CSV table of C-alpha atoms and ligand atoms in Angstrom, one decimal:
chain,number,residue,atom,x,y,z
A,1,MET,CA,-0.4,2.2,35.2
A,2,LYS,CA,-1.9,-0.5,32.9
A,3,THR,CA,0.8,-2.9,31.8
A,4,TRP,CA,0.8,-4.5,28.4
A,5,LYS,CA,2.6,-7.7,27.4
A,6,LEU,CA,2.4,-8.6,23.7
A,7,THR,CA,4.1,-11.7,22.3
A,8,ALA,CA,3.8,-13.2,18.9
A,9,GLY,CA,0.4,-14.7,18.3
A,10,SER,CA,-0.9,-13.2,21.5
A,11,THR,CA,-3.8,-10.8,21.5
A,12,ALA,CA,-3.6,-7.4,23.2
A,13,ARG,CA,-6.1,-7.2,26.0
A,14,ALA,CA,-8.6,-5.1,24.1
A,15,CYS,CA,-10.4,-2.4,26.0
A,16,PRO,CA,-14.0,-3.5,26.6
A,17,ARG,CA,-15.2,-0.7,24.4
A,18,ALA,CA,-13.0,-1.8,21.5
A,19,ALA,CA,-13.9,-5.5,22.1
A,20,LEU,CA,-17.6,-4.5,22.0
A,21,ALA,CA,-16.9,-2.5,18.8
A,22,THR,CA,-15.2,-5.5,17.3
A,23,LEU,CA,-18.1,-7.9,18.2
A,24,TRP,CA,-20.6,-5.3,17.0
A,25,LEU,CA,-18.5,-5.0,13.8
A,26,ALA,CA,-18.5,-8.7,13.2
A,27,ALA,CA,-22.3,-8.8,13.6
A,28,THR,CA,-22.8,-5.8,11.4
A,29,LEU,CA,-20.5,-7.3,8.8
A,30,LEU,CA,-22.5,-10.5,8.6
A,31,LYS,CA,-25.8,-8.6,8.6
A,32,GLY,CA,-24.5,-6.1,6.0
A,33,ALA,CA,-23.1,-8.8,3.7
A,34,ALA,CA,-26.3,-10.8,3.9
A,35,LEU,CA,-28.5,-7.8,3.5
A,36,ALA,CA,-26.7,-6.5,0.4
A,37,ALA,CA,-26.1,-9.8,-1.2
A,38,GLY,CA,-29.6,-11.0,-0.5
A,39,GLU,CA,-28.0,-14.3,0.7
A,40,SER,CA,-27.8,-16.0,4.0
A,41,ALA,CA,-24.9,-14.8,6.1
A,42,ASP,CA,-23.2,-18.2,5.7
A,43,ALA,CA,-23.0,-18.0,1.9
A,44,PRO,CA,-19.7,-19.6,0.8
A,45,LYS,CA,-16.9,-17.1,0.2
A,46,THR,CA,-15.4,-17.6,-3.2
A,47,PRO,CA,-13.7,-14.3,-3.9
A,48,PRO,CA,-13.5,-13.6,-7.6
A,49,LYS,CA,-10.1,-13.4,-9.3
A,50,PHE,CA,-8.3,-10.1,-9.4
A,51,PRO,CA,-4.9,-9.0,-10.7
A,52,PRO,CA,-2.1,-10.0,-8.2
A,53,PRO,CA,0.3,-7.2,-6.9
A,54,LEU,CA,3.6,-6.6,-8.5
A,55,PRO,CA,6.3,-8.6,-6.5
A,56,GLU,CA,8.6,-5.6,-6.4
A,57,ALA,CA,5.8,-3.5,-4.8
A,58,VAL,CA,5.2,-6.1,-2.1
A,59,LYS,CA,9.0,-6.3,-1.5
A,60,ARG,CA,9.3,-2.5,-1.1
A,61,TRP,CA,6.3,-2.4,1.3
A,62,GLN,CA,7.6,-5.3,3.3
A,63,GLU,CA,11.1,-3.8,3.6
A,64,ARG,CA,9.5,-0.7,5.3
A,65,ARG,CA,8.1,-2.9,8.1
A,66,PHE,CA,6.8,0.1,10.2
A,67,GLY,CA,4.1,2.6,9.3
A,68,MET,CA,2.1,5.3,11.0
A,69,PHE,CA,-1.7,5.0,10.9
A,70,ILE,CA,-3.7,8.2,11.5
A,71,HIS,CA,-7.3,8.4,12.5
A,72,TRP,CA,-8.5,12.0,12.4
A,73,GLY,CA,-11.5,14.2,11.7
A,74,PRO,CA,-14.0,16.5,13.3
A,75,VAL,CA,-14.8,13.8,15.9
A,76,SER,CA,-11.5,14.7,17.6
A,77,LEU,CA,-13.4,17.7,19.0
A,78,THR,CA,-15.3,15.2,21.2
A,79,ALA,CA,-12.4,12.9,22.2
A,80,LYS,CA,-14.7,10.0,21.4
A,81,GLU,CA,-14.2,7.1,18.9
A,82,ILE,CA,-14.4,8.0,15.3
A,83,SER,CA,-17.7,6.9,13.6
A,84,TRP,CA,-18.6,4.5,16.4
A,85,SER,CA,-19.6,7.4,18.7
A,86,ARG,CA,-22.0,8.7,16.0
A,87,GLY,CA,-25.5,8.2,17.2
A,88,ALA,CA,-24.4,7.0,20.6
A,89,PRO,CA,-23.2,8.7,22.7
A,90,THR,CA,-23.0,11.7,20.3
A,91,PRO,CA,-26.4,12.3,18.7
A,92,ILE,CA,-26.2,12.0,14.9
A,93,GLU,CA,-27.1,15.6,14.1
A,94,VAL,CA,-24.5,16.8,16.6
A,95,TYR,CA,-21.8,14.4,15.2
A,96,ASP,CA,-22.6,15.4,11.6
A,97,GLY,CA,-22.4,19.1,12.6
A,98,LEU,CA,-18.9,18.9,14.2
A,99,TYR,CA,-17.2,19.8,10.9
A,100,GLN,CA,-18.7,23.3,11.2
A,101,ARG,CA,-16.5,23.8,14.3
A,102,PHE,CA,-13.5,21.9,12.9
A,103,ASN,CA,-10.6,24.4,12.7
A,104,PRO,CA,-7.3,22.7,13.6
A,105,THR,CA,-5.2,25.8,12.9
A,106,ASN,CA,-2.1,24.1,14.2
A,107,PHE,CA,-2.3,21.3,11.6
A,108,ASN,CA,1.1,21.1,10.0
A,109,ALA,CA,1.6,18.1,7.7
A,110,ASP,CA,5.4,18.4,7.8
A,111,GLU,CA,5.3,18.2,11.6
A,112,TRP,CA,3.2,15.0,11.5
A,113,VAL,CA,5.7,13.5,9.0
A,114,ARG,CA,8.6,14.7,11.2
A,115,VAL,CA,7.0,12.8,14.1
A,116,ALA,CA,6.6,9.7,12.0
A,117,GLN,CA,10.3,9.9,10.8
A,118,ALA,CA,11.4,10.4,14.4
A,119,GLY,CA,9.5,7.2,15.3
A,120,GLY,CA,11.4,5.3,12.6
A,121,MET,CA,8.2,4.9,10.5
A,122,LYS,CA,8.7,4.5,6.8
A,123,TYR,CA,5.1,5.0,5.5
A,124,LEU,CA,1.9,6.7,6.6
A,125,VAL,CA,-1.7,5.8,6.1
A,126,LEU,CA,-4.4,8.5,6.8
A,127,THR,CA,-8.2,8.0,7.2
A,128,THR,CA,-9.3,10.0,4.2
A,129,LYS,CA,-12.9,8.9,4.9
A,130,HIS,CA,-14.0,6.8,7.8
A,131,HIS,CA,-17.4,5.2,8.3
A,132,ASP,CA,-18.7,8.6,9.4
A,133,GLY,CA,-18.5,9.7,5.7
A,134,PHE,CA,-16.5,12.9,6.3
A,135,CYS,CA,-13.8,13.5,3.7
A,136,LEU,CA,-10.4,15.0,4.5
A,137,TRP,CA,-9.8,16.0,0.9
A,138,ASP,CA,-11.3,18.4,-1.8
A,139,THR,CA,-13.6,15.8,-3.2
A,140,LYS,CA,-16.0,16.9,-5.9
A,141,LEU,CA,-18.5,14.1,-5.0
A,142,THR,CA,-19.9,15.4,-1.7
A,143,ASP,CA,-20.0,18.7,0.1
A,144,TYR,CA,-19.4,16.8,3.4
A,145,ASN,CA,-15.7,17.5,3.2
A,146,VAL,CA,-12.9,19.5,4.9
A,147,MET,CA,-13.0,22.3,2.3
A,148,ASN,CA,-16.4,23.2,3.8
A,149,SER,CA,-15.1,23.4,7.4
A,150,PRO,CA,-13.4,26.5,8.9
A,151,LEU,CA,-10.0,24.8,8.2
A,152,HIS,CA,-10.8,24.9,4.5
A,153,ARG,CA,-7.6,23.0,3.6
A,154,ASP,CA,-7.0,19.8,1.7
A,155,VAL,CA,-5.5,17.6,4.5
A,156,VAL,CA,-4.9,14.7,2.2
A,157,GLY,CA,-3.1,16.8,-0.3
A,158,GLU,CA,-0.9,18.5,2.3
A,159,LEU,CA,0.0,15.3,3.9
A,160,ALA,CA,0.7,13.5,0.7
A,161,ALA,CA,3.0,16.4,-0.4
A,162,ALA,CA,4.8,16.4,3.0
A,163,CYS,CA,5.4,12.7,2.8
A,164,ARG,CA,6.9,13.1,-0.7
A,165,ARG,CA,9.1,16.0,0.5
A,166,GLN,CA,10.4,14.0,3.5
A,167,GLY,CA,10.8,10.7,1.7
A,168,ILE,CA,8.2,8.5,3.3
A,169,ALA,CA,5.4,6.7,1.5
A,170,PHE,CA,1.8,7.8,1.7
A,171,GLY,CA,-1.3,5.6,1.7
A,172,ALA,CA,-5.0,6.2,1.8
A,173,TYR,CA,-7.4,4.5,4.2
A,174,TYR,CA,-10.9,4.6,2.7
A,175,SER,CA,-13.9,3.1,4.4
A,176,THR,CA,-16.1,1.0,2.1
A,177,CYS,CA,-19.0,1.5,4.5
A,178,ASP,CA,-20.4,5.0,5.0
A,179,TRP,CA,-23.1,5.5,7.6
A,180,HIS,CA,-23.6,9.1,6.6
A,181,HIS,CA,-24.2,8.5,2.9
A,182,PRO,CA,-28.0,8.2,2.0
A,183,ASP,CA,-27.3,5.4,-0.5
A,184,PHE,CA,-25.5,3.1,1.9
A,185,PRO,CA,-27.8,0.5,3.4
A,186,LEU,CA,-26.7,0.9,7.0
A,187,THR,CA,-26.4,3.9,9.3
A,188,SER,CA,-25.6,4.8,12.9
A,189,PRO,CA,-25.3,4.0,15.7
A,190,GLY,CA,-22.6,1.6,14.8
A,191,GLY,CA,-23.9,0.7,11.4
A,192,SER,CA,-26.6,-1.3,13.1
A,193,VAL,CA,-29.6,0.6,11.7
A,194,LYS,CA,-30.9,-0.5,8.3
A,195,ARG,CA,-32.0,2.4,6.0
A,196,GLU,CA,-35.5,2.1,4.6
A,197,ARG,CA,-34.3,3.3,1.2
A,198,PHE,CA,-30.8,2.9,-0.2
A,199,ASP,CA,-29.1,2.4,-3.5
A,200,LEU,CA,-26.0,0.3,-3.3
A,201,ASP,CA,-25.2,0.6,-7.0
A,202,ALA,CA,-25.2,4.4,-6.7
A,203,TYR,CA,-23.1,4.2,-3.6
A,204,ASN,CA,-20.7,1.9,-5.3
A,205,ARG,CA,-20.3,4.5,-8.1
A,206,TYR,CA,-19.6,7.1,-5.5
A,207,LEU,CA,-17.0,4.9,-3.8
A,208,LEU,CA,-15.2,4.1,-7.0
A,209,GLY,CA,-15.3,7.8,-8.0
A,210,GLN,CA,-13.7,8.9,-4.7
A,211,ILE,CA,-11.1,6.1,-4.9
A,212,SER,CA,-10.2,7.4,-8.4
A,213,GLU,CA,-9.8,11.0,-7.0
A,214,LEU,CA,-7.5,9.7,-4.2
A,215,ILE,CA,-5.2,7.7,-6.5
A,216,THR,CA,-5.3,10.2,-9.4
A,217,ASN,CA,-4.9,13.5,-7.4
A,218,TYR,CA,-2.7,12.4,-4.5
A,219,GLY,CA,-0.8,9.4,-5.8
A,220,PRO,CA,1.3,7.4,-6.2
A,221,LEU,CA,0.0,5.7,-3.0
A,222,ILE,CA,1.9,2.9,-1.3
A,223,THR,CA,-1.5,1.4,-0.5
A,224,LEU,CA,-5.3,1.7,-0.6
A,225,TRP,CA,-6.4,0.6,2.8
A,226,ASN,CA,-10.1,-0.3,2.6
A,227,ASP,CA,-12.1,-1.0,5.7
A,228,VAL,CA,-15.2,-2.8,7.0
A,229,PRO,CA,-16.2,-4.3,3.6
A,230,GLN,CA,-19.8,-5.1,4.6
A,231,SER,CA,-22.2,-5.2,1.6
A,232,PHE,CA,-19.2,-5.3,-0.8
A,233,GLU,CA,-18.6,-9.0,-1.4
A,234,GLY,CA,-18.4,-9.4,-5.2
A,235,ARG,CA,-17.9,-5.6,-5.6
A,236,GLY,CA,-14.5,-5.4,-4.0
A,237,VAL,CA,-13.0,-6.8,-7.2
A,238,ASN,CA,-14.1,-3.6,-9.0
A,239,THR,CA,-12.1,-1.5,-6.5
A,240,ILE,CA,-9.0,-3.7,-7.0
A,241,LYS,CA,-9.2,-3.6,-10.8
A,242,LEU,CA,-9.8,0.2,-10.8
A,243,ALA,CA,-6.9,0.8,-8.4
A,244,ARG,CA,-4.5,-1.4,-10.4
A,245,ARG,CA,-5.5,0.3,-13.6
A,246,LEU,CA,-4.9,3.8,-12.1
A,247,GLN,CA,-1.6,2.8,-10.4
A,248,PRO,CA,-0.3,-0.7,-11.3
A,249,ASP,CA,2.1,-0.9,-8.4
A,250,ILE,CA,-0.4,0.0,-5.7
A,251,LEU,CA,-1.0,-2.5,-2.9
A,252,ILE,CA,-4.6,-3.1,-1.7
A,253,ASN,CA,-5.4,-4.6,1.7
A,254,ASP,CA,-7.8,-7.5,2.3
A,255,ARG,CA,-10.8,-5.4,3.3
A,256,THR,CA,-12.2,-4.6,-0.1
A,257,GLY,CA,-15.1,-7.1,0.1
A,258,ASP,CA,-13.2,-9.5,-2.2
A,259,GLY,CA,-9.9,-9.9,-0.4
A,260,GLY,CA,-6.7,-8.2,-1.5
A,261,ASP,CA,-2.9,-8.2,-1.5
A,262,TYR,CA,-2.2,-8.5,2.3
A,263,ASP,CA,-3.9,-9.5,5.4
A,264,THR,CA,-4.7,-7.0,8.3
A,265,PRO,CA,-4.8,-8.6,11.7
A,266,GLU,CA,-6.1,-6.0,14.1
A,267,GLN,CA,-5.0,-5.2,17.6
A,268,ARG,CA,-3.0,-8.4,17.6
A,269,ILE,CA,0.2,-9.6,16.1
A,270,GLY,CA,-0.3,-11.9,13.0
A,271,ASP,CA,1.0,-15.4,12.8
A,272,PHE,CA,4.3,-16.4,11.2
A,273,ASN,CA,3.8,-16.5,7.4
A,274,LEU,CA,6.4,-16.2,4.7
A,275,THR,CA,4.0,-16.6,1.8
A,276,ARG,CA,1.1,-14.2,2.5
A,277,PRO,CA,2.0,-10.6,3.3
A,278,TRP,CA,0.4,-9.2,6.4
A,279,GLU,CA,0.3,-6.0,8.5
A,280,SER,CA,-0.9,-5.7,12.1
A,281,CYS,CA,-2.8,-2.5,12.7
A,282,MET,CA,-2.4,-1.4,16.3
A,283,THR,CA,-3.3,1.6,18.5
A,284,ILE,CA,-0.7,3.4,20.5
A,285,SER,CA,-3.6,4.5,22.8
A,286,ALA,CA,-3.6,2.8,26.2
A,287,HIS,CA,-7.3,2.2,25.8
A,288,GLY,CA,-7.3,0.9,22.2
A,289,GLN,CA,-9.0,4.0,20.8
A,290,TRP,CA,-8.3,5.0,17.2
A,291,ALA,CA,-9.3,8.6,17.3
A,292,TRP,CA,-7.8,11.0,19.9
A,293,GLY,CA,-9.2,9.8,23.3
A,294,GLY,CA,-8.5,13.0,25.3
A,295,PRO,CA,-5.6,14.1,27.5
A,296,GLU,CA,-6.1,11.2,30.0
A,297,ASP,CA,-6.1,8.5,27.3
A,298,GLY,CA,-2.5,7.5,27.8
A,299,VAL,CA,-0.2,5.4,25.6
A,300,LYS,CA,1.0,1.8,25.7
A,301,PRO,CA,4.4,1.1,27.4
A,302,LEU,CA,7.5,1.2,25.3
A,303,ALA,CA,8.1,-2.5,25.8
A,304,ALA,CA,4.7,-3.3,24.4
A,305,CYS,CA,5.2,-1.1,21.4
A,306,LEU,CA,8.6,-2.5,20.6
A,307,GLU,CA,7.4,-6.1,21.2
A,308,MET,CA,4.7,-5.5,18.6
A,309,LEU,CA,7.3,-4.5,16.0
A,310,ILE,CA,9.7,-7.3,16.9
A,311,ALA,CA,7.1,-10.0,17.0
A,312,ALA,CA,5.6,-8.8,13.7
A,313,ALA,CA,9.0,-8.6,11.9
A,314,GLY,CA,9.8,-12.0,13.3
A,315,GLY,CA,6.6,-13.3,11.8
A,316,ASP,CA,7.4,-11.6,8.4
A,317,GLY,CA,4.8,-8.9,9.0
A,318,ASN,CA,4.5,-5.1,9.2
A,319,VAL,CA,3.1,-2.9,11.9
A,320,LEU,CA,0.8,0.0,11.2
A,321,LEU,CA,0.8,1.9,14.6
A,322,ASN,CA,-2.0,4.4,15.0
A,323,VAL,CA,-2.0,7.9,16.4
A,324,GLY,CA,-5.1,10.1,16.8
A,325,PRO,CA,-4.2,13.8,16.4
A,326,ARG,CA,-5.9,16.4,18.6
A,327,PRO,CA,-8.6,18.8,17.5
A,328,ASP,CA,-6.0,21.6,17.2
A,329,GLY,CA,-4.2,19.6,14.6
A,330,THR,CA,-1.2,18.5,16.7
A,331,ILE,CA,-0.2,15.0,17.5
A,332,ASP,CA,-0.6,14.3,21.2
A,333,PRO,CA,2.8,15.0,22.8
A,334,GLU,CA,2.6,11.7,24.8
A,335,GLN,CA,2.0,9.7,21.6
A,336,ALA,CA,4.8,11.6,19.9
A,337,ALA,CA,7.2,11.0,22.8
A,338,ARG,CA,6.5,7.2,22.7
A,339,LEU,CA,7.2,7.2,19.0
A,340,LYS,CA,10.4,9.1,19.5
A,341,GLU,CA,11.6,6.3,22.0
A,342,MET,CA,10.8,3.7,19.3
A,343,GLY,CA,12.7,5.7,16.8
A,344,ASP,CA,15.7,6.0,19.1
A,345,TRP,CA,15.6,2.2,19.5
A,346,LEU,CA,15.3,1.7,15.7
A,347,ALA,CA,18.3,4.1,15.2
A,348,GLN,CA,20.4,1.6,17.0
A,349,TYR,CA,18.7,-1.7,15.9
A,350,GLY,CA,16.9,-0.9,12.7
A,351,GLN,CA,19.1,-3.1,10.6
A,352,SER,CA,17.5,-6.1,12.5
A,353,ILE,CA,14.0,-4.9,11.4
A,354,TYR,CA,14.0,-2.9,8.1
A,355,GLY,CA,14.6,-5.0,5.0
A,356,THR,CA,14.6,-8.3,6.9
A,357,ARG,CA,12.4,-11.3,6.6
A,358,GLY,CA,10.9,-13.3,9.4
A,359,GLY,CA,12.5,-16.4,11.0
A,360,PRO,CA,14.1,-18.8,10.8
A,361,PHE,CA,13.3,-19.3,14.5
A,362,LYS,CA,9.6,-18.7,14.8
A,363,PRO,CA,8.4,-16.1,17.3
A,364,GLY,CA,7.2,-17.0,20.8
A,365,LYS,CA,7.5,-16.0,24.4
A,366,TRP,CA,11.3,-16.2,24.1
A,367,GLY,CA,11.3,-13.5,21.4
A,368,ALA,CA,11.7,-13.6,17.6
A,369,SER,CA,14.3,-13.8,14.8
A,370,THR,CA,14.7,-11.9,11.6
A,371,ARG,CA,17.2,-12.5,8.7
A,372,GLN,CA,18.9,-10.8,5.8
A,373,GLY,CA,21.7,-12.0,3.6
A,374,ASN,CA,23.9,-14.5,5.5
A,375,ARG,CA,22.8,-13.2,8.9
A,376,ILE,CA,20.2,-14.1,11.5
A,377,TYR,CA,19.2,-11.5,14.1
A,378,LEU,CA,17.9,-13.0,17.4
A,379,HIS,CA,15.6,-10.7,19.5
A,380,VAL,CA,15.6,-12.2,22.9
A,381,LEU,CA,12.9,-10.8,25.1
A,382,THR,CA,12.7,-13.4,27.9
A,383,TRP,CA,15.7,-14.9,29.7
A,384,GLU,CA,15.7,-17.9,32.1
A,385,GLY,CA,19.2,-17.5,33.4
A,386,ASP,CA,22.2,-16.4,31.4
A,387,THR,CA,22.1,-19.2,28.8
A,388,PHE,CA,19.7,-20.2,26.2
A,389,ARG,CA,19.7,-22.9,23.5
A,390,LEU,CA,18.2,-23.0,20.0
A,391,PRO,CA,17.5,-26.0,17.8
A,392,ALA,CA,20.2,-27.1,15.3
A,393,ILE,CA,20.3,-25.4,11.8
A,394,PRO,CA,22.0,-26.8,8.7
A,395,ALA,CA,24.4,-23.9,8.5
A,396,LYS,CA,27.6,-23.1,10.2
A,397,VAL,CA,27.6,-20.1,12.4
A,398,THR,CA,30.8,-18.3,11.6
A,399,ALA,CA,30.3,-15.5,14.2
A,400,ALA,CA,28.0,-14.5,17.0
A,401,ARG,CA,27.9,-11.1,18.7
A,402,LEU,CA,25.7,-8.7,20.6
A,403,LEU,CA,24.7,-6.2,17.9
A,404,ARG,CA,25.6,-3.2,20.2
A,405,GLY,CA,28.7,-4.8,21.6
A,406,GLY,CA,29.3,-6.6,24.9
A,407,SER,CA,30.4,-10.1,25.9
A,408,LEU,CA,28.6,-13.2,24.6
A,409,SER,CA,29.7,-16.8,24.5
A,410,PHE,CA,28.5,-19.2,21.9
A,411,SER,CA,28.8,-22.8,20.8
A,412,GLN,CA,27.3,-24.9,18.0
A,413,THR,CA,27.0,-28.7,18.0
A,414,ALA,CA,24.8,-31.2,16.1
A,415,ALA,CA,22.4,-30.8,18.9
A,416,GLY,CA,21.9,-27.1,18.4
A,417,LEU,CA,23.2,-23.6,19.4
A,418,THR,CA,24.0,-22.5,22.9
A,419,LEU,CA,24.4,-18.8,23.7
A,420,ALA,CA,25.3,-17.2,27.1
A,421,VAL,CA,24.9,-13.5,27.8
A,422,PRO,CA,25.6,-12.2,31.4
A,423,ALA,CA,22.7,-10.2,32.9
A,424,ALA,CA,24.9,-7.0,32.8
A,425,GLU,CA,25.3,-7.3,29.1
A,426,ARG,CA,21.6,-7.9,28.3
A,427,ALA,CA,19.3,-5.0,27.2
A,428,ALA,CA,16.2,-4.0,29.2
A,429,ILE,CA,13.7,-5.0,26.6
A,430,ASP,CA,15.3,-6.8,23.7
A,431,THR,CA,18.8,-8.2,23.5
A,432,VAL,CA,19.7,-8.4,19.8
A,433,ILE,CA,22.3,-11.0,18.8
A,434,ALA,CA,23.7,-11.2,15.2
A,435,LEU,CA,24.6,-14.7,14.0
A,436,ASP,CA,26.7,-14.8,10.7
A,437,LEU,CA,26.3,-17.9,8.6
A,438,ASP,CA,28.1,-19.7,5.8
A,439,MET,CA,25.0,-19.6,3.7
A,440,PRO,CA,22.0,-17.4,2.9
A,441,ALA,CA,19.7,-17.3,5.9
A,442,MET,CA,16.6,-17.4,3.8
A,443,GLU,CA,17.5,-20.9,2.7
A,444,LEU,CA,16.9,-22.2,6.3
A,445,ALA,CA,13.5,-23.8,6.9
A,446,PRO,CA,11.4,-22.2,9.7
A,447,LEU,CA,12.0,-23.8,13.2
A,448,ALA,CA,9.9,-23.6,16.3
A,449,VAL,CA,11.7,-22.7,19.5
A,450,THR,CA,11.0,-24.8,22.6
A,451,PRO,CA,7.7,-23.6,24.1
A,452,GLY,CA,8.1,-21.4,27.1
A,453,GLY,CA,11.5,-20.3,26.1
A,454,PRO,CA,14.5,-21.4,24.2
A,455,GLY,CA,16.6,-24.4,25.3
B,1,LIG,O1,-14.3,0.2,12.6
B,1,LIG,C1,-13.0,0.4,12.3
B,1,LIG,C2,-12.2,1.0,13.4
B,1,LIG,O2,-12.8,2.3,13.7
B,1,LIG,C3,-10.8,1.3,12.9
B,1,LIG,O3,-10.7,2.2,11.8
B,1,LIG,C4,-10.2,-0.1,12.5
B,1,LIG,C5,-8.7,0.1,12.0
B,1,LIG,O4,-8.3,-1.1,11.5
B,1,LIG,N1,-11.0,-0.7,11.5
B,1,LIG,C6,-12.4,-0.9,11.8
B,1,LIG,C7,-12.5,-2.0,12.8
B,1,LIG,O5,-12.0,-3.2,12.3
């Protein structure tokens, strides 16, 4: 069984395929940007100005902390990676014909949302169109969409409605690059093939038209999640202005081609940052695949999944954890079961994640801390003996306790905080300790914890 150990700032061991894809992506991005902009790939990036997000929209999104990412489409029939398998190993004409066999009759949007709720997830982002160009909604701008498959149902519409019914927010992933569309400059395999003829202006109109459909017909969206902004530097600002005009409180990620409202570290936990919102997008798949990888794919251990969430929240970031539904329309039971375990943990400890901010003790191998009101939550993942010490803080700790009960001893001096928790009282993965203060915890400056563990 592959073991995963994720700590703040670390990088998940990416599966070679995913690592190759990322390298390929980086090369493609550079080539794409240079190709479209007619500039050298090292042209200085000076993203144009765009309207900032509404602070209350950022706050609402940050308070949710944990979302479900869903990568789905006809490619699930092959159990290979979405878009990246188009052209190699799946021949383009075979890949592009899959939709004619796409009939996931067990697709039930309410069941997907139920799985997300059971996992403690507070928002959901679906790939409405990935780089392969297939659209999961009733778009009027191309026939290459789910209404022309045997399913003949508007997946985006059903999922958006189910999210509204069950009280979680809905967001749309929309790929700016489209290797299927004849006007986009690059095509498969892997976006590495330059088209002889293309029309980026026409494609950009198509893109803006589809984004308008998604926001107008299925909104309000919590976010527009653009991806792989190759060829769009200088154009992404149009996306941001359009989205803000259609829905002023929408949040847009940083992959528009001209930046956006929040950063999106991928397959790794972002760095501690209280000023720039961020969200780590991660796969639950043991092999780092975004689309369903078949019955043998497997899932990451519970400890790794929880540590993603704890390290992200400790760094003031969100986690968007991806599932890849099966070709019959159901979420893989192994993935659903792992999410249920995360939801059970959050049912006990969610107050130390949802609605909190990161810090004041910065994440590290020791664990992480979060805070809300006059309280700090310590998430201790690594113990060296029964006692650990933290640096001094300019606040008086009025109470210290294990969040779920048990015995803990605590002392505070000018030199710092000392806590002791007997092994029998510690949790298997994360021992959560609540420290009540005599002042608002957000007024404390961030502090590093001794490298290699507290104390
Ligand atoms: O190429 C895509 C990939 O398939 C996946 O959708 C991820 C999710 O963040 N985004 C791109 C790689 O950065």
